[in-house]
Structure formats: C-alpha cells, structure tokens
mmCIF file of C-alpha atoms in Angstrom:
data_model
loop_
_atom_site.group_PDB
_atom_site.id
_atom_site.type_symbol
_atom_site.label_atom_id
_atom_site.label_comp_id
_atom_site.label_asym_id
_atom_site.label_seq_id
_atom_site.Cartn_x
_atom_site.Cartn_y
_atom_site.Cartn_z
ATOM 1 C CA GLN A 1 127.289 100.926 79.834
ATOM 2 C CA ASP A 2 127.093 97.956 81.851
ATOM 3 C CA ASN A 3 126.646 95.015 79.490
ATOM 4 C CA ARG A 4 126.328 91.374 80.349
ATOM 5 C CA ILE A 5 125.944 87.805 78.734
ATOM 6 C CA SER A 6 123.192 85.743 80.431
ATOM 7 C CA VAL A 7 122.085 82.152 80.287
ATOM 8 C CA TRP A 8 118.541 81.433 80.969
ATOM 9 C CA SER A 9 116.247 78.567 81.421
ATOM 10 C CA ALA A 10 113.303 79.003 79.458
ATOM 11 C CA GLY A 11 110.773 76.737 81.577
ATOM 12 C CA ASP A 12 110.530 73.099 81.591
ATOM 13 C CA LEU A 13 110.752 71.693 78.313
ATOM 14 C CA GLY A 14 109.740 67.950 79.272
ATOM 15 C CA ASN A 15 106.542 69.188 80.991
ATOM 16 C CA ALA A 16 104.155 70.446 78.239
ATOM 17 C CA GLY A 17 100.645 70.741 79.046
ATOM 18 C CA LEU A 18 97.564 69.391 77.102
ATOM 19 C CA ASN A 19 97.697 72.222 74.535
ATOM 20 C CA GLY A 20 101.378 71.919 74.267
ATOM 21 C CA GLU A 21 101.808 75.109 76.369
ATOM 22 C CA TYR A 22 104.869 74.967 78.781
ATOM 23 C CA HIS A 23 104.800 75.258 82.568
ATOM 24 C CA GLY A 24 107.660 76.877 84.482
ATOM 25 C CA GLU A 25 108.786 80.759 83.982
ATOM 26 C CA PRO A 26 112.173 81.359 82.438
ATOM 27 C CA HIS A 27 114.935 82.118 84.954
ATOM 28 C CA LEU A 28 118.317 83.571 84.845
ATOM 29 C CA LEU A 29 120.848 80.767 85.262
ATOM 30 C CA CYS A 30 123.893 82.873 85.508
ATOM 31 C CA ASP A 31 125.393 85.969 83.766
ATOM 32 C CA ILE A 32 128.750 87.477 83.114
ATOM 33 C CA GLN A 33 129.985 90.919 82.439
ATOM 34 C CA HIS A 34 130.693 91.981 79.035
ATOM 35 C CA ASN A 35 133.238 94.686 77.978
ATOM 36 C CA GLY A 36 131.663 96.799 75.060
ATOM 37 C CA ASP A 37 128.229 95.831 73.213
ATOM 38 C CA VAL A 38 127.660 92.409 72.179
ATOM 39 C CA MET A 39 127.229 92.508 68.416
ATOM 40 C CA ASP A 40 126.705 88.959 67.869
ATOM 41 C CA MET A 41 127.179 85.495 69.598
ATOM 42 C CA GLN A 42 126.856 82.027 68.787
ATOM 43 C CA PHE A 43 127.109 78.484 70.616
ATOM 44 C CA LEU A 44 130.372 76.861 69.804
ATOM 45 C CA ASP A 45 129.604 73.703 71.403
ATOM 46 C CA GLN A 46 127.219 72.429 74.331
ATOM 47 C CA GLU A 47 129.122 74.767 77.035
ATOM 48 C CA ARG A 48 130.941 77.430 75.220
ATOM 49 C CA ILE A 49 129.667 80.726 73.618
ATOM 50 C CA VAL A 50 131.712 82.912 71.256
ATOM 51 C CA ALA A 51 131.000 86.833 71.637
ATOM 52 C CA ALA A 52 131.658 89.762 69.305
ATOM 53 C CA SER A 53 132.155 93.008 71.044
ATOM 54 C CA SER A 54 131.762 96.584 69.715
ATOM 55 C CA THR A 55 135.469 96.901 71.250
ATOM 56 C CA GLY A 56 136.684 94.594 68.504
ATOM 57 C CA THR A 57 137.563 91.893 71.289
ATOM 58 C CA VAL A 58 136.255 88.250 70.544
ATOM 59 C CA THR A 59 135.611 86.287 73.685
ATOM 60 C CA ILE A 60 134.816 82.273 74.237
ATOM 61 C CA PHE A 61 132.717 82.095 77.478
ATOM 62 C CA ARG A 62 132.399 78.708 79.036
ATOM 63 C CA HIS A 63 129.308 77.893 80.734
ATOM 64 C CA HIS A 64 129.702 75.502 83.743
ATOM 65 C CA PRO A 65 126.083 73.564 84.196
ATOM 66 C CA ASN A 66 127.258 71.875 87.496
ATOM 67 C CA ASN A 67 127.688 75.003 89.494
ATOM 68 C CA GLN A 68 125.649 77.276 86.806
ATOM 69 C CA THR A 69 128.483 80.096 86.291
ATOM 70 C CA LEU A 70 130.213 81.494 83.262
ATOM 71 C CA SER A 71 133.815 82.212 82.886
ATOM 72 C CA ALA A 72 135.825 83.566 80.102
ATOM 73 C CA ASP A 73 137.750 80.988 78.599
ATOM 74 C CA HIS A 74 139.929 82.887 75.842
ATOM 75 C CA ARG A 75 139.922 86.119 74.530
ATOM 76 C CA TRP A 76 141.479 87.478 71.286
ATOM 77 C CA GLU A 77 141.754 91.067 72.167
ATOM 78 C CA LYS A 78 141.253 93.648 69.344
ATOM 79 C CA ALA A 79 140.782 91.263 66.772
ATOM 80 C CA HIS A 80 139.155 94.085 64.909
ATOM 81 C CA TYR A 81 140.853 97.414 64.831
ATOM 82 C CA HIS A 82 141.004 100.426 62.947
ATOM 83 C CA VAL A 83 144.318 102.095 63.292
ATOM 84 C CA ASP A 84 146.572 99.632 64.969
ATOM 85 C CA GLN A 85 146.099 97.061 67.829
ATOM 86 C CA ASP A 86 147.881 98.965 70.245
ATOM 87 C CA THR A 87 146.108 102.447 70.733
ATOM 88 C CA SER A 88 143.655 102.672 73.164
ATOM 89 C CA CYS A 89 140.788 103.681 71.034
ATOM 90 C CA GLY A 90 142.068 101.704 68.037
ATOM 91 C CA GLY A 91 139.125 99.103 68.440
ATOM 92 C CA ALA A 92 136.789 98.578 65.622
ATOM 93 C CA ALA A 93 133.413 96.668 66.181
ATOM 94 C CA CYS A 94 133.395 93.236 65.323
ATOM 95 C CA THR A 95 129.991 92.873 63.923
ATOM 96 C CA GLY A 96 129.740 89.009 63.238
ATOM 97 C CA VAL A 97 130.930 85.834 64.451
ATOM 98 C CA VAL A 98 130.064 82.249 63.154
ATOM 99 C CA CYS A 99 131.368 78.966 64.416
ATOM 100 C CA ASN A 100 132.032 75.650 62.929
ATOM 101 C CA ASN A 101 133.919 73.863 65.908
ATOM 102 C CA PRO A 102 137.213 74.031 66.341
ATOM 103 C CA GLU A 103 137.090 77.089 63.683
ATOM 104 C CA ILE A 104 135.550 80.456 64.358
ATOM 105 C CA VAL A 105 135.299 83.329 61.683
ATOM 106 C CA THR A 106 134.893 87.111 62.523
ATOM 107 C CA VAL A 107 134.131 90.111 60.606
ATOM 108 C CA GLY A 108 134.074 93.814 61.584
ATOM 109 C CA GLU A 109 133.774 97.315 60.587
ATOM 110 C CA ASP A 110 137.306 97.428 59.712
ATOM 111 C CA GLY A 111 136.698 95.322 56.803
ATOM 112 C CA ARG A 112 138.705 92.608 58.232
ATOM 113 C CA ILE A 113 138.227 88.669 58.221
ATOM 114 C CA ASN A 114 139.655 86.466 61.132
ATOM 115 C CA LEU A 115 139.899 82.751 61.249
ATOM 116 C CA PHE A 116 140.566 81.563 64.686
ATOM 117 C CA ARG A 117 141.062 78.075 66.121
ATOM 118 C CA VAL A 118 139.768 77.179 69.659
ATOM 119 C CA ASP A 119 143.169 75.818 70.367
ATOM 120 C CA GLN A 120 145.348 78.362 69.012
ATOM 121 C CA LYS A 121 146.273 81.779 70.715
ATOM 122 C CA ASP A 122 146.761 83.778 67.617
ATOM 123 C CA ALA A 123 144.507 84.204 64.462
ATOM 124 C CA VAL A 124 145.253 81.084 62.101
ATOM 125 C CA ARG A 125 144.535 83.568 59.229
ATOM 126 C CA THR A 126 143.631 87.058 58.844
ATOM 127 C CA ILE A 127 142.452 88.905 55.623
ATOM 128 C CA ASP A 128 143.302 92.466 56.598
ATOM 129 C CA ASN A 129 141.738 94.534 53.640
ATOM 130 C CA ALA A 130 139.047 91.979 52.809
ATOM 131 C CA ASP A 131 136.799 94.832 52.270
ATOM 132 C CA SER A 132 136.889 98.553 51.861
ATOM 133 C CA SER A 133 133.537 98.825 53.587
ATOM 134 C CA THR A 134 131.843 97.749 56.766
ATOM 135 C CA LEU A 135 131.327 93.746 56.896
ATOM 136 C CA HIS A 136 127.996 93.424 58.550
ATOM 137 C CA ALA A 137 127.551 89.569 58.875
ATOM 138 C CA VAL A 138 129.350 86.272 58.041
ATOM 139 C CA THR A 139 128.142 82.625 57.632
ATOM 140 C CA PHE A 140 129.560 79.323 56.439
ATOM 141 C CA LEU A 141 128.758 78.352 52.984
ATOM 142 C CA ARG A 142 130.764 75.280 53.440
ATOM 143 C CA THR A 143 133.327 73.602 55.851
ATOM 144 C CA THR A 144 136.222 75.679 53.887
ATOM 145 C CA GLU A 145 134.194 78.594 52.322
ATOM 146 C CA ILE A 146 132.238 81.571 54.094
ATOM 147 C CA LEU A 147 129.744 84.143 52.864
ATOM 148 C CA THR A 148 129.990 87.885 53.833
ATOM 149 C CA VAL A 149 127.873 90.877 53.335
ATOM 150 C CA ASN A 150 128.721 94.530 53.367
ATOM 151 C CA SER A 151 127.605 98.155 53.473
ATOM 152 C CA ILE A 152 127.641 98.569 49.757
ATOM 153 C CA GLY A 153 125.256 95.828 48.958
ATOM 154 C CA GLN A 154 127.805 93.086 48.133
ATOM 155 C CA LEU A 155 127.496 89.399 49.009
ATOM 156 C CA LYS A 156 130.823 87.638 48.736
ATOM 157 C CA ILE A 157 132.319 84.163 48.914
ATOM 158 C CA TRP A 158 135.622 83.534 50.500
ATOM 159 C CA ASP A 159 137.670 80.367 49.958
ATOM 160 C CA LEU A 160 139.556 79.973 53.241
ATOM 161 C CA ARG A 161 142.010 77.018 51.395
ATOM 162 C CA GLN A 162 143.118 79.836 49.076
ATOM 163 C CA GLN A 163 146.013 81.648 50.085
ATOM 164 C CA ARG A 164 145.001 84.853 48.184
ATOM 165 C CA ASN A 165 143.360 87.646 50.250
ATOM 166 C CA GLU A 166 140.175 88.161 47.365
ATOM 167 C CA PRO A 167 136.994 86.766 47.332
ATOM 168 C CA SER A 168 136.115 83.815 44.873
ATOM 169 C CA GLN A 169 133.032 85.214 43.750
ATOM 170 C CA ILE A 170 131.338 88.680 44.269
ATOM 171 C CA PHE A 171 127.572 89.379 44.031
ATOM 172 C CA SER A 172 125.736 92.468 44.249
ATOM 173 C CA LEU A 173 122.666 94.439 44.369
ATOM 174 C CA ALA A 174 121.962 96.302 41.295
ATOM 175 C CA GLY A 175 121.607 100.120 41.528
ATOM 176 C CA ASP A 176 121.304 101.684 44.801
ATOM 177 C CA ARG A 177 124.160 99.634 46.910
ATOM 178 C CA VAL A 178 121.956 99.362 49.676
ATOM 179 C CA PRO A 179 123.684 98.005 52.611
ATOM 180 C CA LEU A 180 123.278 94.350 53.555
ATOM 181 C CA HIS A 181 122.735 93.598 57.178
ATOM 182 C CA CYS A 182 122.269 89.947 57.340
ATOM 183 C CA VAL A 183 122.886 86.516 55.447
ATOM 184 C CA ASP A 184 121.876 82.884 55.700
ATOM 185 C CA ARG A 185 122.026 80.081 53.725
ATOM 186 C CA HIS A 186 119.661 77.265 52.761
ATOM 187 C CA PRO A 187 120.654 74.366 55.125
ATOM 188 C CA ASN A 188 120.028 71.675 52.309
ATOM 189 C CA GLN A 189 120.672 73.400 49.086
ATOM 190 C CA GLN A 190 123.770 75.473 49.538
ATOM 191 C CA HIS A 191 123.484 77.572 46.617
ATOM 192 C CA ILE A 192 120.350 79.313 47.964
ATOM 193 C CA VAL A 193 121.253 82.235 49.817
ATOM 194 C CA ALA A 194 118.992 84.888 51.581
ATOM 195 C CA THR A 195 120.222 88.369 52.608
ATOM 196 C CA GLY A 196 118.425 91.465 54.193
ATOM 197 C CA GLY A 197 119.235 95.176 53.955
ATOM 198 C CA GLN A 198 118.801 98.564 55.215
ATOM 199 C CA ASP A 199 115.769 99.062 52.907
ATOM 200 C CA GLY A 200 113.999 95.960 54.460
ATOM 201 C CA MET A 201 113.927 94.176 51.351
ATOM 202 C CA LEU A 202 114.534 90.248 51.270
ATOM 203 C CA SER A 203 116.824 89.102 48.518
ATOM 204 C CA ILE A 204 117.178 85.433 47.436
ATOM 205 C CA TRP A 205 120.460 84.639 45.535
ATOM 206 C CA ASP A 206 121.264 81.749 43.589
ATOM 207 C CA ILE A 207 125.090 81.400 43.726
ATOM 208 C CA ARG A 208 125.397 79.062 40.825
ATOM 209 C CA GLN A 209 124.533 81.678 38.670
ATOM 210 C CA GLY A 210 124.716 85.363 37.721
ATOM 211 C CA THR A 211 126.021 88.131 39.949
ATOM 212 C CA MET A 212 122.333 89.491 41.352
ATOM 213 C CA PRO A 213 119.717 88.267 43.333
ATOM 214 C CA VAL A 214 117.182 85.977 41.575
ATOM 215 C CA SER A 215 114.371 87.585 43.623
ATOM 216 C CA LEU A 216 113.717 90.586 45.660
ATOM 217 C CA LEU A 217 111.099 90.707 47.919
ATOM 218 C CA ASN A 218 109.301 93.534 49.285
ATOM 219 C CA ALA A 219 109.428 93.001 53.219
ATOM 220 C CA HIS A 220 109.932 95.209 55.959
ATOM 221 C CA GLU A 221 109.606 99.015 56.145
ATOM 222 C CA ALA A 222 113.146 99.524 57.849
ATOM 223 C CA GLU A 223 116.359 97.719 58.409
ATOM 224 C CA MET A 224 116.092 94.043 58.234
ATOM 225 C CA TRP A 225 118.428 92.928 61.115
ATOM 226 C CA GLU A 226 118.303 89.035 60.705
ATOM 227 C CA VAL A 227 117.117 86.410 58.226
ATOM 228 C CA HIS A 228 117.165 82.671 59.058
ATOM 229 C CA PHE A 229 115.885 79.508 57.190
ATOM 230 C CA HIS A 230 114.560 77.164 59.550
ATOM 231 C CA PRO A 231 117.289 74.608 59.985
ATOM 232 C CA SER A 232 115.278 71.413 59.671
ATOM 233 C CA ASP A 233 112.491 72.810 57.685
ATOM 234 C CA PRO A 234 113.795 75.400 55.251
ATOM 235 C CA ASP A 235 110.534 75.888 53.466
ATOM 236 C CA HIS A 236 110.124 78.393 56.278
ATOM 237 C CA LEU A 237 112.140 81.555 56.553
ATOM 238 C CA PHE A 238 112.342 84.152 59.386
ATOM 239 C CA THR A 239 113.124 88.081 59.267
ATOM 240 C CA CYS A 240 112.886 90.784 61.811
ATOM 241 C CA SER A 241 113.225 94.401 61.422
ATOM 242 C CA GLU A 242 113.878 97.991 62.846
ATOM 243 C CA ASP A 243 110.124 98.460 62.138
ATOM 244 C CA GLY A 244 108.970 96.063 65.078
ATOM 245 C CA SER A 245 107.972 93.181 62.739
ATOM 246 C CA LEU A 246 108.955 89.736 62.842
ATOM 247 C CA TRP A 247 107.788 87.670 59.455
ATOM 248 C CA HIS A 248 107.254 84.101 58.896
ATOM 249 C CA TRP A 249 107.746 83.200 55.425
ATOM 250 C CA ASP A 250 106.031 79.814 54.650
ATOM 251 C CA THR A 251 106.647 78.419 50.959
ATOM 252 C CA SER A 252 105.145 75.068 52.141
ATOM 253 C CA THR A 253 101.630 76.039 51.526
ATOM 254 C CA ASN A 254 99.455 75.415 48.512
ATOM 255 C CA VAL A 255 100.961 72.302 47.682
ATOM 256 C CA SER A 256 98.198 71.767 45.430
ATOM 257 C CA GLU A 257 98.838 74.485 43.440
ATOM 258 C CA LYS A 258 102.506 73.335 43.015
ATOM 259 C CA PRO A 259 103.621 71.275 40.231
ATOM 260 C CA SER A 260 102.748 67.822 41.713
ATOM 261 C CA PHE A 261 105.866 66.054 42.347
ATOM 262 C CA LEU A 262 104.344 62.778 44.139
ATOM 263 C CA HIS A 263 103.613 59.759 42.468
ATOM 264 C CA GLN A 264 100.127 59.099 41.630
ATOM 265 C CA GLY A 265 98.524 56.898 44.206
ATOM 266 C CA GLY A 266 98.899 58.527 47.586
ATOM 267 C CA ARG A 267 101.736 58.953 49.992
ATOM 268 C CA SER A 268 104.784 57.481 48.330
ATOM 269 C CA THR A 269 106.994 60.330 49.227
ATOM 270 C CA ALA A 270 109.936 58.031 50.302
ATOM 271 C CA TYR A 271 110.113 57.245 46.293
ATOM 272 C CA LEU A 272 110.848 60.949 45.122
ATOM 273 C CA SER A 273 113.558 60.749 42.634
ATOM 274 C CA HIS A 274 116.095 63.411 43.879
ATOM 275 C CA SER A 275 115.916 65.593 40.719
ATOM 276 C CA THR A 276 112.082 66.096 40.941
ATOM 277 C CA MET A 277 112.333 66.523 44.501
ATOM 278 C CA ASN A 278 114.932 69.373 44.020
ATOM 279 C CA GLN A 279 112.769 71.121 41.389
ATOM 280 C CA SER A 280 109.892 71.335 43.685
ATOM 281 C CA VAL A 281 112.019 72.936 46.305
ATOM 282 C CA VAL A 282 113.941 75.028 44.424
ATOM 283 C CA SER A 283 110.878 76.593 42.629
ATOM 284 C CA ALA A 284 109.666 77.900 45.689
ATOM 285 C CA TRP A 285 112.521 80.283 46.725
ATOM 286 C CA LEU A 286 114.068 80.507 43.314
ATOM 287 C CA SER A 287 110.927 81.082 40.907
ATOM 288 C CA ASN A 288 110.600 84.544 39.655
ATOM 289 C CA ASP A 289 108.226 85.560 41.794
ATOM 290 C CA PRO A 290 108.056 83.395 45.051
ATOM 291 C CA THR A 291 105.165 84.999 46.487
ATOM 292 C CA LYS A 292 102.592 84.151 43.661
ATOM 293 C CA ASP A 293 100.363 81.044 44.661
ATOM 294 C CA ARG A 294 103.519 79.838 46.764
ATOM 295 C CA MET A 295 104.067 81.784 49.842
ATOM 296 C CA GLU A 296 102.201 82.548 52.917
ATOM 297 C CA ILE A 297 103.529 85.586 55.176
ATOM 298 C CA THR A 298 102.629 86.025 58.626
ATOM 299 C CA ASN A 299 103.644 88.797 60.942
ATOM 300 C CA LEU A 300 104.132 86.931 64.170
ATOM 301 C CA ILE A 301 103.942 90.213 66.156
ATOM 302 C CA PRO A 302 101.585 92.312 64.732
ATOM 303 C CA ASN A 303 101.413 95.069 67.256
ATOM 304 C CA GLN A 304 105.026 95.506 68.170
ATOM 305 C CA THR A 305 106.485 98.998 67.694
ATOM 306 C CA LEU A 306 110.209 98.921 69.063
ATOM 307 C CA SER A 307 112.879 97.524 66.976
ATOM 308 C CA VAL A 308 113.431 93.388 66.769
ATOM 309 C CA ASN A 309 116.872 93.096 66.696
ATOM 310 C CA SER A 310 117.565 89.393 66.778
ATOM 311 C CA LEU A 311 116.081 86.125 66.168
ATOM 312 C CA ASP A 312 116.930 82.211 66.133
ATOM 313 C CA VAL A 313 114.893 79.388 65.536
ATOM 314 C CA LEU A 314 114.923 75.625 66.540
ATOM 315 C CA GLY A 315 112.185 72.861 66.057
ATOM 316 C CA PRO A 316 109.002 74.608 67.002
ATOM 317 C CA CYS A 317 110.671 77.603 69.131
ATOM 318 C CA LEU A 318 111.499 80.795 67.937
ATOM 319 C CA VAL A 319 113.335 83.178 70.177
ATOM 320 C CA TYR A 320 113.878 87.082 69.592
ATOM 321 C CA GLY A 321 115.108 89.973 71.412
ATOM 322 C CA THR A 322 113.610 93.726 71.106
ATOM 323 C CA ASP A 323 114.595 96.980 71.942
ATOM 324 C CA ALA A 324 111.676 96.745 74.793
ATOM 325 C CA GLU A 325 114.861 94.911 76.611
ATOM 326 C CA ALA A 326 112.882 91.732 76.794
ATOM 327 C CA ILE A 327 113.582 88.186 75.024
ATOM 328 C CA TYR A 328 110.425 86.460 73.774
ATOM 329 C CA VAL A 329 110.201 82.656 73.144
ATOM 330 C CA ASN A 330 107.122 81.492 70.831
ATOM 331 C CA ARG A 331 106.977 77.726 71.238
ATOM 332 C CA GLN A 332 104.180 77.087 68.744
ATOM 333 C CA LEU A 333 105.624 78.293 65.640
ATOM 334 C CA PHE A 334 103.790 75.744 63.442
ATOM 335 C CA ALA A 335 100.530 75.300 65.759
#
C-alpha cells in the first residue's frame, strides 16, 4: 500500500580490501513516497530518476546529493489510461520507461506509447493505439527508434521521426504467441536483440533479417522478468525469473573452440579487421545453436526460491531485487 522510491549507498567503492571485497554496509540515503506500484524506473541523468507507476502516472524525481533528499521534479498525470484521463479510475499501468536525455519514452497496459521531453509540460508525441494488447517493455534501438514487446509475442520497431502511427517492422514468435516481458539490444551490434517471455525462454533476434527469432534458448521455468546485455562486455547476458533464478550467459568462453580470428603470432588484437571481428561476435549470439561449444550458463543464485523481479549490471557489479523484499549487490561478477 505504501510505496517509496529510495536512494541507497552500497558501501564504500573506493575502499576495496585485498580480495576485492568492499567494506561498509549499504545504507539508505533518502526516500520519497510514490503513488501506486513502481513498475519501472531509470536514471535520466546523474540527479534525476524517472519512475513509471501502476496508476499510469510518470514522475521525474530529483536527488539532491548535498542534503540527501528526493523531490518530485515533474509529473505527467495519467500518461496511460483506459477510458479517458479524467475518470478517477481511468489510469492504466505504465509498464515501462526508457530515457535518452532529454527524451523519455513510456509504454503501458493501454497499448499506448508516449514520447516526453524533460522541458515540456505535455507529451511531444503520443501513439494512442500503438498496440491492441499490453505493451510490457520498451528500449531505444537508436536515438530515433524504439523497440517494444507485447503480450501476444510480438517485437516491434517504431521510428519516432515518422508521423504514421504504425510500427516500421513487426517480428513475432511463431505459434503460441507467448507474452514477451522484457527486451534489450546488444550495445555494439544494434541488430542483435534479446527478449524474454512468459514461458521463460530467451529469444535472440536479428532485426536485419526475417520476422522470427534466430534462436530460442530454453532458460527459466517461469516468467522471465528482465534481460540485460552487459553494457561494456556484451558477450555476457543476464536474465532473471519468477522461478527464483538469475542466469549469467557467457559466450566469451572456449575461445579456442571458436574459429580463430586472431592473427597468428600472439596478441595482435589491435589489428583485427572489422569484418572478421564482427563475424566472431555475431557467431556467438546469432549461430543456430549458440549453446553448442560456445556458451557457459551459470545460475548466480542457486538456492533462491522467491521471484527475482529486476536486475541491472554495470562493470563488475550486478544488482537485483527479489520478492524477499531485499536488494542484493554482487560485486564480483567476473571473479
């Protein structure tokens, strides 16, 4: 009933011990009340956080590091709604938010896509009937294009420069139309996209070709809630699920098994030609069976029983939240 957004300090980063362990307990810096469930949130910049609410409202909160407080900077009331914005119960959950300062894109249960700008009171653009089903997640493909996933197994690309309210491309899972819950794109190779769905499967898509995933990988035993490529080391991918597991997918292993793309004669990695380099990385995620010889999968929390609802990763740090009402930080991902 009582929801809050909190900013924590996760211990002293500058003070690693001999084995790389960190000292200092995580502690709460500040928090602020939030109306409705927090469905998604993202940093807009160093001091501002955008939060999506189950009431359909989208709020920008500002963190003031000098006196450690949070304040509401701006609010778009009922950015998502079922009937009309004015009825008291008309709000529809805003399920996903993605930021590329100064732009913010939101999606919701009402099948609506909104494009906001930080400095503007009203939406810059709204695609009212973008989808007939719930939109579960959104991410940027490029600065002017977004990817959305919906509850009937479709991945769509939207070009925000086009005035048409139609997707520029539609991809879909064959057969059962399993709802897709999460989406992320490869940080360096923007045609590679990963999604996760209600059946726990990981789908890898190549948006340059076809309308179906290039590979479907058996993963979790229940809904996959989040999928993330490592932002600076995208041979690594992370997924978490309702079944209480969090998987680390590593395609950087067994380099000896992969076709050699290094020049003979030791470490001449600096001279890789672009095409061969791409071949090597692409072959990992886009081969017909990425798991064969090429992938190591580790469950990072083997004994967890409650749902892992959210995760994020930066450098050697992985942070995730579970139904145990706890947040965990793993600082030694690549130990």
